[in-house]
XYZ file of C-alpha atoms in Angstrom:
209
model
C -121.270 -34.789 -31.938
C -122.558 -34.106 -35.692
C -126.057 -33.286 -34.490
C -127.725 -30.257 -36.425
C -131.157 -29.605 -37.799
C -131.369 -30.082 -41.459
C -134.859 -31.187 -41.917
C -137.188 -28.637 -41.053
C -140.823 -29.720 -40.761
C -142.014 -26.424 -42.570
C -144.823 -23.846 -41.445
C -146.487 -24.279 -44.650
C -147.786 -28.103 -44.013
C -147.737 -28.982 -47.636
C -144.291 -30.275 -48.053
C -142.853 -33.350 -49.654
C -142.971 -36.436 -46.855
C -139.907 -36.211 -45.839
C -139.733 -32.661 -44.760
C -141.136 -34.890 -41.656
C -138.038 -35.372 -39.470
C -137.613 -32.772 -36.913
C -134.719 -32.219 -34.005
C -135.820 -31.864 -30.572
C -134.402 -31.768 -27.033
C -134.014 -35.007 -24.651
C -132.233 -33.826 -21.449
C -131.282 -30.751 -22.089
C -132.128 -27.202 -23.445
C -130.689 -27.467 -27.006
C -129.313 -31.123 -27.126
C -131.134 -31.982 -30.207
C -130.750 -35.879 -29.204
C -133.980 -36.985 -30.544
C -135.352 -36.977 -33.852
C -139.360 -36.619 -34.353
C -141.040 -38.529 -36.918
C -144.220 -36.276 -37.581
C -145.788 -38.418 -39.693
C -145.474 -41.897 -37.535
C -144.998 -39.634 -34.025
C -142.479 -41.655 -32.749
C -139.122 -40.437 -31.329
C -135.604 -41.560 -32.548
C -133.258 -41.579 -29.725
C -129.636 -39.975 -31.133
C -127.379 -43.068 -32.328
C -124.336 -41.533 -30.967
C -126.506 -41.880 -27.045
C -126.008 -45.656 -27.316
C -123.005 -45.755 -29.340
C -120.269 -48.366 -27.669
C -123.123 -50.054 -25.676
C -123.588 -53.657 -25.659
C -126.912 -54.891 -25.766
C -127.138 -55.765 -21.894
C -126.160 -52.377 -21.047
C -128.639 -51.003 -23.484
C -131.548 -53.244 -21.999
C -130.766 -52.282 -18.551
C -130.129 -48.292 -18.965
C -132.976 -45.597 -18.239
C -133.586 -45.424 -21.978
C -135.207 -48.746 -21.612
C -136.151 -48.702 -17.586
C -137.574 -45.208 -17.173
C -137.335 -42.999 -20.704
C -140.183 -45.186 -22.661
C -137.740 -46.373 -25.395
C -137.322 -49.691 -27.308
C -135.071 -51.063 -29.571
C -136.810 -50.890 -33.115
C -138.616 -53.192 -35.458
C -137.386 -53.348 -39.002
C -141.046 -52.313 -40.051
C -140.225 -49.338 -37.728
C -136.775 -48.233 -39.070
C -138.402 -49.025 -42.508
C -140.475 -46.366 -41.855
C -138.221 -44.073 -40.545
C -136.354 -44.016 -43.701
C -139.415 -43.797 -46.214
C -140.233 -40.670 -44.412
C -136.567 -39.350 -44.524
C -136.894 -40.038 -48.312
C -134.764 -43.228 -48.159
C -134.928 -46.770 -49.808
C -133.699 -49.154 -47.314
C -132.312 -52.409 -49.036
C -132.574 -55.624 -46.907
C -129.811 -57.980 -46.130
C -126.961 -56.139 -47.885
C -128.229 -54.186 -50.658
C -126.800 -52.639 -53.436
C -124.611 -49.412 -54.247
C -126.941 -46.551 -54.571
C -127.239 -43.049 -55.749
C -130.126 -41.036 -56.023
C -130.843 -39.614 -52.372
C -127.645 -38.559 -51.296
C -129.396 -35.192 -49.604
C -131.068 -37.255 -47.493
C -128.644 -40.085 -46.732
C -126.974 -36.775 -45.424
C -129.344 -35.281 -43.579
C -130.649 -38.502 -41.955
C -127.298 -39.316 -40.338
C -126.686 -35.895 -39.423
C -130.105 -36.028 -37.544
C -129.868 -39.230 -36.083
C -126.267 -39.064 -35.349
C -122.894 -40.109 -37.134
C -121.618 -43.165 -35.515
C -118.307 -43.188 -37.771
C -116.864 -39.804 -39.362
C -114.138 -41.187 -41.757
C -110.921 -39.793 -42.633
C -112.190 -37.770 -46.345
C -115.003 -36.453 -43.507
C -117.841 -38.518 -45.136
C -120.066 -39.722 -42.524
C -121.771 -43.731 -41.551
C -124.358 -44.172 -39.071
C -124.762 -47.970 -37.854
C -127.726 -48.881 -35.610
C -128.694 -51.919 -33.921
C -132.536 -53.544 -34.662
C -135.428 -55.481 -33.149
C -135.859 -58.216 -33.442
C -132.594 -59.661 -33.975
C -132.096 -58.049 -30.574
C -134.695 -58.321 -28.162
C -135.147 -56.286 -24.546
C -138.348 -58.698 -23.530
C -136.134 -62.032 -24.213
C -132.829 -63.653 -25.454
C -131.173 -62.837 -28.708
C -132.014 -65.293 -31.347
C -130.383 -66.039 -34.748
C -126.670 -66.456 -35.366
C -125.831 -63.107 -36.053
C -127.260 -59.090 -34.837
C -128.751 -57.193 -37.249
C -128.199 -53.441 -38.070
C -129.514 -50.986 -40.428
C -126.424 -48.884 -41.958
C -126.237 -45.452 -44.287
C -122.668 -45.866 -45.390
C -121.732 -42.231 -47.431
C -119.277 -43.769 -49.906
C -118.484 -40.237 -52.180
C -120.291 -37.315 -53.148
C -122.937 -39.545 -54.726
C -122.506 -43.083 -53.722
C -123.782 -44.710 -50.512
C -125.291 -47.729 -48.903
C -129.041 -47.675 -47.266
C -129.568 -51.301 -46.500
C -129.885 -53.707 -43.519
C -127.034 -55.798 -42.831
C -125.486 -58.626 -40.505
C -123.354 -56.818 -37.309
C -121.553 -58.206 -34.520
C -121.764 -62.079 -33.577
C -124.694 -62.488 -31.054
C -123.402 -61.535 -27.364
C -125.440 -60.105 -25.145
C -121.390 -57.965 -23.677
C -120.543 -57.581 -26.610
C -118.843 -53.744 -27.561
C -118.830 -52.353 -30.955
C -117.484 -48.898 -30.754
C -118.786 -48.134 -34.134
C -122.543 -49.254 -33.484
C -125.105 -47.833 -31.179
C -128.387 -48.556 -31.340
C -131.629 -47.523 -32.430
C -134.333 -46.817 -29.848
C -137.801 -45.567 -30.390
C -140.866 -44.093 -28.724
C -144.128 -42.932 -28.979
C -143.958 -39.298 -28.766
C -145.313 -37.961 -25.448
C -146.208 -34.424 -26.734
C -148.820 -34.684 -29.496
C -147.532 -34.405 -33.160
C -149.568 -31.039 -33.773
C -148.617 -29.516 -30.446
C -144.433 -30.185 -31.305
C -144.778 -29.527 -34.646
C -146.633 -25.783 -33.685
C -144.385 -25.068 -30.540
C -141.444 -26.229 -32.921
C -142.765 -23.685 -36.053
C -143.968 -21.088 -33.131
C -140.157 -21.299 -32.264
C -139.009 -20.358 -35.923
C -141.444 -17.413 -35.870
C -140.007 -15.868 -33.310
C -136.380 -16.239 -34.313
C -137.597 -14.710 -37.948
C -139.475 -12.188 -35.690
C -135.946 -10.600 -33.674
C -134.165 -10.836 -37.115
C -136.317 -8.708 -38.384
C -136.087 -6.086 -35.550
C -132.161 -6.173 -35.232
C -132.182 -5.329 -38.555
C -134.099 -2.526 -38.284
């Protein structure tokens, strides 16, 4: 699993938005399989956790049942992307260059779905409210937001059509993108998270010495 903190929310609070995206555990000490948004506070469940689910088992799972997720508005994954530093294109969108750093580090983050051949790296996510967990899917086609790394400076960021609507069906390439309300306050993660980084710099120091 590509899963690896590259955006750091800093301990100077003054950065750029998107110096907002921090990894954190979900299950277990050090499985960094949700991504904070400090600025919203919600919580990005890892793409890779869903990947090769259909949509019924995604509705049904604890993610949904007992975890407090949900699959994600556009507005939300909109959002998401603005504060990863991102331009999200709808329905398609064009070629892009530009924000290749954080194309990069927002798939790494949020977890690679597709690592191709060359080693560049896609992430493909399922939406709301193409898909639905409260009712039946609507529309003639699923929806999915996709950050396609095309070469060192080329990618897509844009929302496109996915699978034909079936509630079974597999796409072993997609997961899904689930989101919730953070359940530890945004001040309190982002201090324990910076306390954290203090006291790693802190036993550098004294090995060194």
């Amino acid at each position: 699993m590509i899963k690896k903190l590259l955006m750091i929310f800093p301990l100077a609070l003054f950065q750029p938005v998107h110096a907002a995206l921090i990894s954190i555990d979900y299950l277990n000490p050090g499985d960094n399989l949700i991504t904070l948004d400090t600025n919203s506070g919600l919580e990005w469940l890892d793409l890779t956790v869903t990947q090769g689910m259909s949509t019924d088992a995604v509705q049904s799972s604890a993610y949904i049942t007992r975890e407090g997720f949900q699959y994600a508005l556009l507005s939300d994954v909109t959002t998401l992307f603005n504060n990863a530093g991102i331009t999200l294109f709808s329905r398609g969108g064009p070629i892009s260059s530009g924000q290749i750093n954080e194309i990069n580090s927002l798939i790494t983050l949020t977890g690679a779905t597709t690592v191709k051949s060359n080693g560049l790296l896609t992430s493909e996510g399922m939406l709301n409210p193409f898909i639905t967990p409260s009712g039946p899917l609507s529309g003639e086609w699923a929806f999915k937001a996709e950050l396609n790394v095309l070469n060192s400076s080329m990618y897509y960021a844009s929302v496109a059509k996915g699978e034909p609507l079936s509630q079974s069906a597999v796409a072993a390439q997609i997961g899904s993108y689930l989101v919730r309300p953070s359940p530890v306050p945004v001040p309190a993660a982002v201090w324990l998270f910076t306390s954290g980084l203090i006291g790693l710099a802190g036993l550098a120091r004294r090995r060194k010495a």
